[in-house]
């Protein structure tokens, strides 16, 4: 059960945090995983750890905010590695400022990385599978901020709400090709991304008291769900978002 033996996976934002946890879990389940990240040193460190499990794993440096270059980048990738059965869109960015303080460049950067790059990369990925008559599984990493807002999350929340709807649209468009698209919505997870939040004692206490399971999440809380959603045991699941949030959304 829950095996990904022989599958090839691509994970954006895969060199740290939630992306790395997912890359690890997929690899442990049998996949050979390629991670995409912007930071060379982090890429190499992460790839080394993945290669201990499967020597076919590797890392590619690319900046997904460069949305006009994604098409060329992806065709280069599949020439090098072959088709990917699994795509995880985890690369993310935020600008934690009050809405009226956000500049257009900051807004565009968040929308490009969180939403537009996921759309373009997923489309390229699906195109390559459709033309080869191959099934596939794609996961978008959503957020609590697709459902609720806290101050300073306007661009981020808008991008994640868009991404959650994109899960449904892509699932419906590609179902006839047996390409499944689902979302995972992490709650408050301790990563580099949330470091400014968990280092703030008041905020950190608020997260713990607001979360029914009474703690921050760890990246390792996320990976196993990605394995499940990508493996054949989940073959009838598409268009869903699974929140892994310690009960945050269930309570008020
Ligand atoms: C923020 C947001 C995110 C959350 C995460 C919860 O402040 O930018 O609250 O960082 O941690 O998306 O799902």
Short mmCIF file of N, CA and C and ligand atoms in Angstrom, two decimals, residues 94 96 143-145 150 152-153 156 186-189 193-194 197, ligand 1:
data_model
loop_
_atom_site.label_atom_id
_atom_site.label_comp_id
_atom_site.label_asym_id
_atom_site.label_seq_id
_atom_site.Cartn_x
_atom_site.Cartn_y
_atom_site.Cartn_z
N UNK A 94 5.58 35.42 0.12
CA UNK A 94 4.58 36.28 0.73
C UNK A 94 5.14 37.68 0.88
N UNK A 96 4.40 40.38 3.84
CA UNK A 96 3.59 40.61 5.05
C UNK A 96 3.51 42.12 5.34
N UNK A 143 -3.14 26.98 1.68
CA UNK A 143 -2.84 27.60 2.98
C UNK A 143 -4.15 27.86 3.72
N UNK A 144 -4.06 28.02 5.04
CA UNK A 144 -5.23 28.47 5.80
C UNK A 144 -5.75 29.79 5.26
N UNK A 145 -4.83 30.58 4.68
CA UNK A 145 -5.22 31.91 4.21
C UNK A 145 -6.06 31.88 2.94
N UNK A 150 -5.71 36.88 8.16
CA UNK A 150 -5.23 37.65 9.30
C UNK A 150 -4.56 38.88 8.68
N UNK A 152 -2.18 41.51 7.06
CA UNK A 152 -0.95 41.42 6.24
C UNK A 152 -0.89 40.20 5.32
N UNK A 153 -2.02 39.63 4.98
CA UNK A 153 -1.97 38.44 4.11
C UNK A 153 -2.75 38.63 2.80
N UNK A 156 -0.94 37.17 -0.46
CA UNK A 156 -0.75 35.74 -0.22
C UNK A 156 -2.10 35.00 -0.21
N UNK A 186 -1.63 23.28 4.38
CA UNK A 186 -0.97 23.19 5.68
C UNK A 186 -1.48 24.27 6.64
N UNK A 187 -1.54 23.94 7.91
CA UNK A 187 -1.81 24.95 8.94
C UNK A 187 -0.52 25.68 9.26
N UNK A 188 -0.39 26.15 10.50
CA UNK A 188 0.85 26.84 10.89
C UNK A 188 1.95 25.82 11.14
N UNK A 189 2.92 25.83 10.24
CA UNK A 189 4.01 24.85 10.25
C UNK A 189 5.32 25.60 10.49
N UNK A 193 9.87 29.90 6.27
CA UNK A 193 8.82 30.80 5.79
C UNK A 193 8.06 31.44 6.95
N UNK A 194 7.83 30.68 8.00
CA UNK A 194 7.05 31.20 9.13
C UNK A 194 7.94 31.61 10.30
N UNK A 197 7.08 34.51 12.29
CA UNK A 197 5.84 34.32 13.06
C UNK A 197 6.11 33.51 14.33
C1 LIG B 1 1.29 34.49 6.90
C2 LIG B 1 0.38 33.31 6.81
C3 LIG B 1 1.18 32.07 6.53
C4 LIG B 1 0.70 30.88 7.31
C5 LIG B 1 0.30 29.68 6.56
C6 LIG B 1 -0.85 29.01 7.26
O1 LIG B 1 1.27 35.12 7.90
O2 LIG B 1 1.99 34.76 5.93
O3 LIG B 1 -0.38 33.24 7.96
O4 LIG B 1 2.49 32.24 6.81
O5 LIG B 1 1.69 30.33 8.08
O6 LIG B 1 0.03 29.93 5.23
O7 LIG B 1 -1.44 28.11 6.44
#
